[in-house]
CSV table of C-alpha atoms in Angstrom, one decimal:
chain,number,residue,atom,x,y,z
A,1,MET,CA,51.2,-91.9,45.1
A,2,LEU,CA,54.1,-93.8,46.3
A,3,SER,CA,54.4,-96.3,49.1
A,4,PRO,CA,57.7,-97.9,50.1
A,5,GLY,CA,58.1,-101.6,50.9
A,6,LEU,CA,54.4,-102.3,50.1
A,7,GLY,CA,54.0,-105.7,48.5
A,8,THR,CA,50.9,-106.5,46.4
A,9,LEU,CA,49.0,-103.2,46.3
A,10,ASP,CA,45.3,-103.5,47.0
A,11,PHE,CA,43.7,-100.4,46.3
A,12,ILE,CA,39.9,-100.1,47.2
A,13,GLY,CA,37.8,-97.5,45.7
A,14,GLN,CA,36.7,-94.7,48.1
A,15,ASP,CA,33.3,-95.2,46.9
A,16,ALA,CA,33.2,-98.7,48.1
A,17,ARG,CA,31.4,-99.7,44.8
A,18,PRO,CA,28.0,-98.0,45.0
A,19,PRO,CA,25.1,-99.8,43.5
A,20,PRO,CA,24.7,-100.1,39.7
A,21,GLY,CA,22.6,-97.5,38.1
A,22,ARG,CA,23.9,-94.8,40.3
A,23,SER,CA,26.0,-92.2,38.5
A,24,GLN,CA,29.7,-92.1,39.7
A,25,SER,CA,32.5,-89.9,38.4
A,26,LYS,CA,35.0,-92.8,38.7
A,27,VAL,CA,34.0,-94.4,35.3
A,28,GLU,CA,31.3,-93.4,32.7
A,29,GLN,CA,28.1,-95.2,33.2
A,30,VAL,CA,26.3,-97.2,30.5
A,31,PRO,CA,22.7,-96.5,31.0
A,32,HIS,CA,21.5,-99.5,28.9
A,33,GLU,CA,22.8,-102.6,27.3
A,34,SER,CA,24.7,-102.1,24.1
A,35,ASN,CA,23.1,-102.2,20.7
A,36,GLN,CA,24.6,-103.7,17.6
A,37,ASN,CA,24.5,-102.0,14.3
A,38,VAL,CA,23.8,-103.9,11.1
A,39,ILE,CA,26.7,-102.9,9.0
A,40,ASP,CA,27.4,-104.3,5.5
A,41,PRO,CA,30.8,-103.1,4.5
A,42,ASN,CA,29.9,-103.8,1.0
A,43,ASN,CA,26.7,-101.9,1.1
A,44,PRO,CA,27.4,-98.4,2.6
A,45,THR,CA,24.1,-97.0,1.6
A,46,GLN,CA,22.1,-99.7,3.7
A,47,PHE,CA,20.1,-98.3,6.6
A,48,ALA,CA,19.1,-101.5,8.2
A,49,SER,CA,19.7,-101.7,12.0
A,50,ILE,CA,19.1,-104.0,15.0
A,51,ASN,CA,19.5,-102.2,18.2
A,52,VAL,CA,18.5,-101.8,21.9
A,53,SER,CA,17.5,-98.4,23.1
A,54,SER,CA,20.4,-96.3,24.2
A,55,ASP,CA,21.3,-92.7,24.9
A,56,GLU,CA,22.9,-92.3,21.6
A,57,GLU,CA,19.7,-93.3,19.5
A,58,ASP,CA,16.3,-92.1,19.4
A,59,SER,CA,14.5,-94.0,22.1
A,60,GLY,CA,11.3,-93.8,20.3
A,61,SER,CA,12.4,-95.9,17.5
A,62,ALA,CA,12.9,-98.7,20.1
A,63,SER,CA,9.4,-98.8,21.4
A,64,SER,CA,6.1,-99.9,19.9
A,65,SER,CA,3.0,-97.9,19.9
A,66,ASN,CA,1.8,-99.3,23.1
A,67,GLY,CA,4.8,-98.2,25.0
A,68,PHE,CA,7.0,-101.3,25.6
A,69,GLU,CA,10.6,-101.5,24.7
A,70,ARG,CA,11.4,-103.6,21.6
A,71,VAL,CA,14.6,-105.8,21.8
A,72,VAL,CA,14.7,-106.1,18.0
A,73,ASN,CA,14.1,-102.9,16.1
A,74,ILE,CA,14.8,-103.5,12.2
A,75,LYS,CA,13.5,-101.7,9.3
A,76,THR,CA,14.9,-103.6,6.5
A,77,CYS,CA,16.5,-107.1,6.3
A,78,PRO,CA,20.1,-106.8,5.9
A,79,LEU,CA,20.4,-110.0,3.9
A,80,CYS,CA,17.5,-109.9,1.3
A,81,HIS,CA,16.8,-106.2,1.8
A,82,ARG,CA,13.1,-106.8,2.3
A,83,PRO,CA,11.6,-103.4,3.5
A,84,ARG,CA,9.0,-102.6,6.2
A,85,LEU,CA,10.1,-105.2,8.8
A,86,LYS,CA,9.5,-102.7,11.6
A,87,GLY,CA,5.7,-103.3,11.8
A,88,LYS,CA,6.2,-107.0,12.3
A,89,SER,CA,6.5,-108.8,15.6
A,90,GLU,CA,9.9,-109.6,17.0
A,91,ALA,CA,9.4,-113.3,16.6
A,92,ASP,CA,8.5,-112.8,12.8
A,93,ILE,CA,11.6,-110.6,12.4
A,94,VAL,CA,13.9,-113.3,14.1
A,95,THR,CA,12.2,-116.0,11.9
A,96,HIS,CA,12.7,-114.1,8.8
A,97,LEU,CA,16.5,-113.5,9.5
A,98,ALA,CA,16.9,-117.3,10.3
A,99,VAL,CA,15.3,-118.2,7.0
A,100,CYS,CA,17.5,-115.7,5.0
A,101,ALA,CA,20.7,-116.7,6.7
A,102,SER,CA,20.1,-120.5,6.3
A,103,GLY,CA,20.9,-120.1,2.6
A,104,ASP,CA,24.4,-118.9,3.4
A,105,TRP,CA,25.5,-118.8,7.0
A,106,ALA,CA,28.5,-116.7,6.1
A,107,ARG,CA,26.1,-113.8,5.5
A,108,VAL,CA,25.4,-113.7,9.3
A,109,ASP,CA,28.5,-111.5,9.7
A,110,ARG,CA,26.4,-108.8,8.1
A,111,ILE,CA,24.1,-108.8,11.1
A,112,VAL,CA,26.4,-109.1,14.1
A,113,VAL,CA,29.2,-106.6,14.4
A,114,GLY,CA,32.3,-108.2,15.6
A,115,ASN,CA,35.8,-107.1,16.6
A,116,PHE,CA,34.7,-104.0,18.8
A,117,VAL,CA,36.2,-102.9,22.1
A,118,THR,CA,33.3,-101.1,23.8
A,119,ALA,CA,29.6,-100.8,23.4
A,120,SER,CA,29.7,-97.3,22.2
A,121,GLN,CA,32.1,-98.4,19.3
A,122,ALA,CA,29.7,-101.1,18.3
A,123,GLN,CA,26.9,-98.7,17.9
A,124,ARG,CA,28.7,-96.6,15.3
A,125,LYS,CA,28.4,-96.7,11.5
A,126,TRP,CA,31.3,-97.8,9.4
A,127,TYR,CA,32.0,-94.1,8.3
A,128,THR,CA,32.0,-93.0,11.8
A,129,LYS,CA,34.7,-95.6,12.9
A,130,MET,CA,36.8,-94.7,9.8
A,131,LEU,CA,36.6,-90.9,10.9
A,132,THR,CA,37.4,-91.9,14.5
A,133,LYS,CA,40.5,-93.8,13.4
A,134,ILE,CA,41.7,-90.9,11.1
A,135,THR,CA,41.2,-88.2,13.8
A,136,SER,CA,41.8,-90.2,17.1
A,137,GLY,CA,43.9,-93.2,16.2
A,138,ASP,CA,43.5,-96.8,16.7
A,139,TYR,CA,40.6,-98.1,18.9
A,140,GLN,CA,42.0,-101.0,20.8
A,141,LEU,CA,43.5,-101.7,24.2
A,142,GLY,CA,46.9,-100.4,24.6
A,143,ALA,CA,46.8,-98.3,21.5
A,144,ASN,CA,48.7,-94.9,21.8
A,145,SER,CA,45.8,-92.8,20.7
A,146,ALA,CA,43.3,-90.2,21.9
A,147,ASN,CA,40.7,-93.0,22.3
A,148,ILE,CA,40.9,-93.8,26.1
A,149,ILE,CA,39.5,-97.1,27.1
A,150,VAL,CA,38.8,-97.6,30.9
A,151,GLN,CA,37.2,-100.6,32.9
A,152,ASN,CA,34.2,-100.1,34.8
A,153,ARG,CA,34.9,-101.7,38.2
A,154,ILE,CA,31.2,-102.2,38.9
A,155,THR,CA,30.3,-104.0,35.7
A,156,GLY,CA,33.6,-105.1,34.5
A,157,GLN,CA,32.8,-103.7,31.0
A,158,LEU,CA,35.2,-101.7,28.9
A,159,GLU,CA,34.2,-98.1,28.3
A,160,GLU,CA,35.3,-95.2,26.3
A,161,GLU,CA,36.1,-92.1,28.3
A,162,LYS,CA,33.8,-89.4,27.2
A,163,MET,CA,35.3,-86.1,26.0
A,164,GLN,CA,34.5,-83.3,23.5
A,165,GLY,CA,35.6,-84.1,19.9
A,166,TYR,CA,37.8,-81.1,19.6
A,167,VAL,CA,39.7,-81.9,22.8
A,168,ARG,CA,40.3,-85.4,21.4
A,169,ILE,CA,41.6,-84.3,18.1
A,170,GLY,CA,43.7,-81.5,19.8
A,171,ILE,CA,45.4,-84.0,22.1
A,172,ARG,CA,46.2,-86.4,19.3
A,173,LEU,CA,47.7,-83.6,17.1
A,174,LEU,CA,49.7,-82.0,19.9
A,175,TYR,CA,51.3,-85.2,21.6
A,176,LYS,CA,51.6,-87.5,18.6
A,177,GLY,CA,55.4,-87.1,17.9
A,178,ALA,CA,55.5,-85.0,21.1
A,179,SER,CA,59.2,-84.4,20.7
A,180,SER,CA,58.8,-82.2,17.8
A,181,ARG,CA,55.6,-80.2,19.1
A,182,MET,CA,55.6,-80.1,22.8
A,183,GLU,CA,59.1,-79.9,23.9
A,184,GLY,CA,59.8,-76.4,22.7
A,185,GLY,CA,59.6,-73.2,24.6
A,186,ARG,CA,56.8,-71.9,22.5
A,187,ALA,CA,54.6,-75.0,23.2
A,188,ARG,CA,55.1,-74.6,27.1
A,189,LYS,CA,54.4,-70.9,27.1
A,190,LEU,CA,51.2,-71.6,25.1
A,191,LEU,CA,50.0,-74.1,27.6
A,192,LYS,CA,50.8,-71.8,30.4
A,193,SER,CA,48.8,-69.0,28.7
A,194,MET,CA,45.8,-71.3,28.0
A,195,SER,CA,45.6,-72.4,31.8
A,196,ILE,CA,45.6,-68.8,32.9
A,197,LYS,CA,43.0,-67.7,30.3
A,198,GLN,CA,40.9,-70.7,31.0
A,199,GLY,CA,41.0,-70.0,34.7
A,200,GLN,CA,39.9,-66.4,34.2
A,201,LYS,CA,37.0,-67.6,32.1
A,202,TYR,CA,35.9,-70.2,34.5
A,203,ASP,CA,36.0,-67.7,37.4
A,204,SER,CA,33.7,-65.2,35.6
A,205,PRO,CA,29.9,-65.1,36.6
A,206,GLU,CA,29.1,-65.8,33.0
A,207,SER,CA,30.7,-69.1,33.2
A,208,ALA,CA,27.8,-70.5,35.5
A,209,ARG,CA,25.8,-70.8,32.3
A,210,GLU,CA,28.0,-73.7,31.2
A,211,ILE,CA,27.2,-75.8,34.3
A,212,GLN,CA,23.9,-77.4,33.0
A,213,ALA,CA,25.3,-78.4,29.6
A,214,PHE,CA,28.3,-79.9,31.3
A,215,ILE,CA,26.2,-82.0,33.5
A,216,GLU,CA,24.2,-83.1,30.7
A,217,PHE,CA,27.0,-84.0,28.4
A,218,HIS,CA,28.7,-86.2,31.2
A,219,ASN,CA,25.4,-87.4,32.7
A,220,LEU,CA,26.5,-86.4,36.4
A,221,ASN,CA,24.7,-87.7,39.3
A,222,LEU,CA,23.1,-84.5,41.1
A,223,GLU,CA,21.9,-86.4,44.0
A,224,GLU,CA,25.4,-86.7,45.5
A,225,ILE,CA,26.4,-83.1,45.2
A,226,LYS,CA,26.2,-81.3,48.6
A,227,ASP,CA,25.1,-77.8,47.6
A,228,PRO,CA,22.3,-76.8,45.2
A,229,LEU,CA,23.3,-76.0,41.6
A,230,ASP,CA,22.1,-72.3,42.1
A,231,SER,CA,24.7,-71.7,44.8
A,232,PHE,CA,27.6,-71.9,42.4
A,233,LYS,CA,28.4,-68.6,41.1
A,234,SER,CA,30.8,-69.7,38.5
A,235,PHE,CA,31.8,-72.9,36.6
A,236,ASN,CA,35.1,-73.1,38.7
A,237,GLU,CA,33.0,-73.2,41.9
A,238,PHE,CA,31.1,-76.2,40.5
A,239,PHE,CA,34.2,-77.8,39.2
A,240,TYR,CA,35.7,-78.3,42.8
A,241,ARG,CA,32.2,-78.9,44.1
A,242,LYS,CA,31.8,-80.9,47.5
A,243,LEU,CA,29.9,-84.1,47.7
A,244,LYS,CA,27.6,-85.4,50.5
A,245,GLU,CA,29.3,-87.0,53.3
A,246,THR,CA,27.6,-90.3,52.5
A,247,ALA,CA,28.6,-90.3,48.8
A,248,ARG,CA,31.9,-92.0,49.2
A,249,PRO,CA,32.1,-94.3,52.3
A,250,VAL,CA,35.4,-95.6,53.1
A,251,ASP,CA,35.9,-99.3,52.7
A,252,LYS,CA,36.3,-101.2,56.1
A,253,PRO,CA,36.9,-98.0,58.2
A,254,GLU,CA,37.9,-100.3,61.2
A,255,ASP,CA,40.8,-101.8,59.3
A,256,PRO,CA,43.8,-99.2,59.0
A,257,SER,CA,45.8,-101.7,56.8
A,258,ARG,CA,43.1,-101.2,54.1
A,259,MET,CA,44.5,-98.5,51.7
A,260,VAL,CA,41.7,-96.6,49.7
A,261,SER,CA,41.6,-94.5,46.4
A,262,CYS,CA,42.5,-90.9,46.7
A,263,ALA,CA,39.8,-89.7,44.4
A,264,ASP,CA,37.1,-90.5,41.8
A,265,CYS,CA,39.5,-91.5,39.0
A,266,ARG,CA,40.8,-93.6,36.4
A,267,MET,CA,43.2,-95.8,38.5
A,268,MET,CA,46.5,-97.7,37.8
A,269,ALA,CA,48.4,-99.5,40.3
A,270,PHE,CA,51.9,-101.1,40.0
A,271,GLU,CA,53.6,-103.2,42.5
A,272,THR,CA,57.0,-101.5,41.7
A,273,VAL,CA,58.0,-98.2,39.9
A,274,SER,CA,60.2,-100.1,37.5
A,275,GLU,CA,57.0,-102.1,36.4
A,276,ALA,CA,55.2,-98.7,36.0
A,277,THR,CA,57.9,-97.4,33.7
A,278,ARG,CA,58.1,-100.6,31.7
A,279,LEU,CA,54.3,-100.7,31.1
A,280,TRP,CA,53.1,-97.3,31.2
A,281,ILE,CA,55.1,-94.2,32.1
A,282,LYS,CA,57.4,-93.6,29.0
A,283,GLY,CA,59.1,-90.3,29.8
A,284,ARG,CA,62.8,-90.7,29.2
A,285,GLU,CA,63.8,-88.6,32.3
A,286,PHE,CA,61.3,-89.9,34.6
A,287,SER,CA,62.5,-91.0,38.0
A,288,VAL,CA,61.4,-91.0,41.7
A,289,ASN,CA,64.0,-88.5,42.5
A,290,ARG,CA,62.9,-86.1,39.8
A,291,LEU,CA,59.2,-86.5,40.7
A,292,LEU,CA,59.8,-85.8,44.3
A,293,GLY,CA,62.1,-82.8,43.8
A,294,GLU,CA,65.1,-81.5,45.8
A,295,THR,CA,63.4,-81.3,49.0
A,296,TYR,CA,62.8,-85.1,49.2
A,297,ALA,CA,65.6,-86.2,46.8
A,298,HIS,CA,67.3,-87.8,49.8
A,299,GLU,CA,64.2,-90.1,50.3
A,300,ALA,CA,63.8,-91.1,46.8
A,301,PRO,CA,65.8,-94.3,46.8
A,302,LYS,CA,63.7,-96.1,49.3
A,303,TYR,CA,60.7,-95.7,46.9
A,304,ASP,CA,62.5,-97.3,44.1
A,305,GLY,CA,61.1,-100.8,45.0
A,306,GLY,CA,57.9,-99.5,46.5
A,307,ALA,CA,54.4,-99.5,44.8
A,308,LEU,CA,53.0,-96.8,42.7
A,309,GLY,CA,49.4,-95.8,42.2
A,310,ILE,CA,48.2,-93.3,39.6
A,311,PHE,CA,44.9,-91.6,40.1
A,312,ARG,CA,44.0,-89.7,37.1
A,313,LEU,CA,40.9,-87.3,37.2
A,314,ALA,CA,39.0,-86.5,34.1
A,315,PRO,CA,37.1,-83.2,33.8
A,316,GLN,CA,33.8,-84.7,34.8
A,317,ASP,CA,35.3,-86.1,38.0
A,318,TYR,CA,34.7,-84.7,41.4
A,319,HIS,CA,38.0,-82.8,41.8
A,320,ARG,CA,38.7,-83.0,45.5
A,321,PHE,CA,41.2,-85.6,46.7
A,322,HIS,CA,41.3,-87.6,50.1
A,323,SER,CA,43.7,-89.4,52.2
A,324,PRO,CA,44.6,-93.0,51.2
A,325,VAL,CA,45.9,-93.9,54.7
A,326,ASP,CA,45.5,-92.9,58.3
A,327,GLY,CA,48.5,-90.9,59.5
A,328,VAL,CA,50.2,-87.6,60.1
A,329,VAL,CA,50.6,-84.8,57.4
A,330,GLY,CA,54.4,-84.2,56.9
A,331,PRO,CA,56.2,-81.1,55.4
A,332,MET,CA,54.5,-80.2,52.2
A,333,THR,CA,56.5,-78.5,49.2
A,334,TYR,CA,55.2,-77.0,45.9
A,335,ILE,CA,57.2,-77.5,42.9
A,336,ALA,CA,56.7,-75.1,40.0
A,337,GLY,CA,56.5,-76.6,36.5
A,338,GLU,CA,54.8,-77.1,33.1
A,339,TYR,CA,51.2,-77.7,32.2
A,340,TYR,CA,51.2,-80.7,29.9
A,341,THR,CA,48.0,-82.8,29.8
A,342,VAL,CA,48.1,-85.9,31.9
A,343,ASN,CA,46.2,-87.8,29.2
A,344,PRO,CA,47.5,-91.3,28.5
A,345,GLN,CA,48.6,-90.3,25.2
A,346,ALA,CA,51.1,-87.7,26.7
A,347,ILE,CA,52.1,-90.1,29.5
A,348,ARG,CA,53.2,-92.6,26.9
A,349,THR,CA,55.5,-90.2,24.9
A,350,GLN,CA,59.0,-89.3,25.7
A,351,LEU,CA,57.9,-86.3,27.7
A,352,ASP,CA,58.4,-86.6,31.6
A,353,VAL,CA,55.0,-85.2,32.2
A,354,TYR,CA,54.9,-86.2,35.9
A,355,GLY,CA,58.4,-84.9,36.5
A,356,ASP,CA,57.9,-81.6,34.5
A,357,ASN,CA,54.4,-80.6,35.5
A,358,ALA,CA,53.6,-78.2,38.4
A,359,ARG,CA,52.9,-80.3,41.5
A,360,LYS,CA,52.7,-80.4,45.3
A,361,ILE,CA,54.2,-83.2,47.4
A,362,VAL,CA,52.2,-84.1,50.5
A,363,PRO,CA,53.7,-86.8,52.6
A,364,ILE,CA,51.7,-88.7,55.1
A,365,ASP,CA,53.4,-90.7,57.9
A,366,SER,CA,51.3,-93.8,58.3
A,367,PRO,CA,51.8,-96.2,61.2
A,368,VAL,CA,51.0,-99.1,58.8
A,369,PHE,CA,52.5,-98.2,55.4
A,370,GLY,CA,55.3,-95.9,56.6
A,371,ARG,CA,55.8,-92.4,54.7
A,372,VAL,CA,53.3,-92.3,51.8
A,373,MET,CA,54.1,-89.7,49.3
A,374,CYS,CA,51.1,-88.2,47.8
A,375,VAL,CA,52.1,-86.1,44.6
A,376,CYS,CA,49.3,-83.8,43.4
A,377,ILE,CA,50.0,-82.9,39.9
A,378,GLY,CA,48.6,-80.1,37.9
A,379,ALA,CA,47.8,-80.4,34.3
A,380,MET,CA,46.6,-78.5,31.2
A,381,MET,CA,44.0,-76.0,32.1
A,382,VAL,CA,43.8,-77.4,35.6
A,383,GLY,CA,46.8,-75.9,37.2
A,384,SER,CA,46.0,-74.7,40.6
A,385,ILE,CA,46.5,-77.1,43.7
A,386,VAL,CA,45.0,-76.1,47.0
A,387,THR,CA,45.7,-78.3,50.1
A,388,THR,CA,43.3,-78.0,53.1
A,389,VAL,CA,45.5,-79.6,55.7
A,390,LYS,CA,48.7,-78.4,57.5
A,391,GLU,CA,51.9,-80.0,58.6
A,392,GLY,CA,51.6,-82.1,61.9
A,393,GLU,CA,48.0,-82.6,61.5
A,394,PRO,CA,46.5,-86.1,61.9
A,395,ILE,CA,44.6,-87.3,58.9
A,396,ALA,CA,42.2,-90.2,58.5
A,397,ARG,CA,41.6,-92.4,55.5
A,398,GLY,CA,38.9,-90.8,53.2
A,399,GLN,CA,39.4,-87.3,54.8
A,400,GLU,CA,39.8,-84.4,52.2
A,401,PHE,CA,43.1,-82.9,52.1
A,402,GLY,CA,43.0,-80.7,48.9
A,403,TRP,CA,41.5,-79.9,45.5
A,404,VAL,CA,42.3,-78.5,42.0
A,405,LEU,CA,40.6,-76.1,39.8
A,406,PHE,CA,40.7,-74.4,36.5
A,407,GLN,CA,43.4,-71.7,36.8
A,408,MET,CA,47.2,-71.4,37.0
A,409,HIS,CA,48.3,-69.4,39.8
A,410,PRO,CA,51.2,-70.4,42.3
A,411,ALA,CA,49.6,-68.3,45.0
A,412,LEU,CA,46.7,-70.7,45.2
A,413,CYS,CA,49.1,-73.7,45.7
A,414,ARG,CA,49.3,-73.3,49.3
């Protein structure tokens, strides 16, 4: 989304920060506090662990026989290797660790895992971390890898974006060194073919069987979905599901100067386009002129100094988008293009993903912000863009104006 002449950009999430504990597609939720594995890099056969119950561990191991949750759950001392500590009280375990560590405080490093970015990373064994680095790349902020780190705006914690392992590896293989793998005609045809086939698959009635597994993998909140699950006759119908009207209240509806998020998303905001290209968008041919296409090429210069917001949707997100401002819908235009992934690893290559991908330009003339350009960009597998408003119609902040689905069919991009 582009806005001309806008100073400091204050994006307020459309969900207005729902209370903690409520599942929200905007960022992944962490059900419990993180647990810290006991890892001795010099003793890879060690099985000792200290943890707090989490979704990735057997919750039964963190509870005592009388049903309460144990904060300390350790089987073997990582320092003296004394076995059968699990049956002792938590106070006795802590005392035992303190006595063992007092002989050589440097050995405390064996108990507490350091130098981790997210809670899920801290929970992994050393060999899992090594495999992750080999297959997905570095695990750190700003790394050009398939490990996507996002910040939860409710908790402030850094979290790893959840995706299937084969998807993560595939993205890394395809877009690491993208100039050699993805810029050729064969690669573009492959992505187009995959998008068409995926759309056909998820339009079939048989695909409805995958809905429940998808919900469980991404821990989606069913309470906010408008229609019952058995009403979805295909996976695609569930993919562009509607939410209840109360699920995403607009922040300060009485204040038209308050710009809101377009979607449940991973959001990045930049005060200027040049800042965005310096920090994030690395496509060598990217420009506002190319992004907006021929129809709006004459308007491109006024956005060069304007603010830029990027709202990236992950597969588990609610895939309808809403107006960030109050205004009137201007002339819309569809631009045919490619179907590269909008994953950060692709955005940070030399490919001009935003300027090459299929997209629809939806201008909204706002009395407060001027003409705001909403650019709805298709992606790998998710290639069809459907708008639900017409030129000349008034639109309010938070009002739906379109959705995307698993398919690639220009006729749907209306």
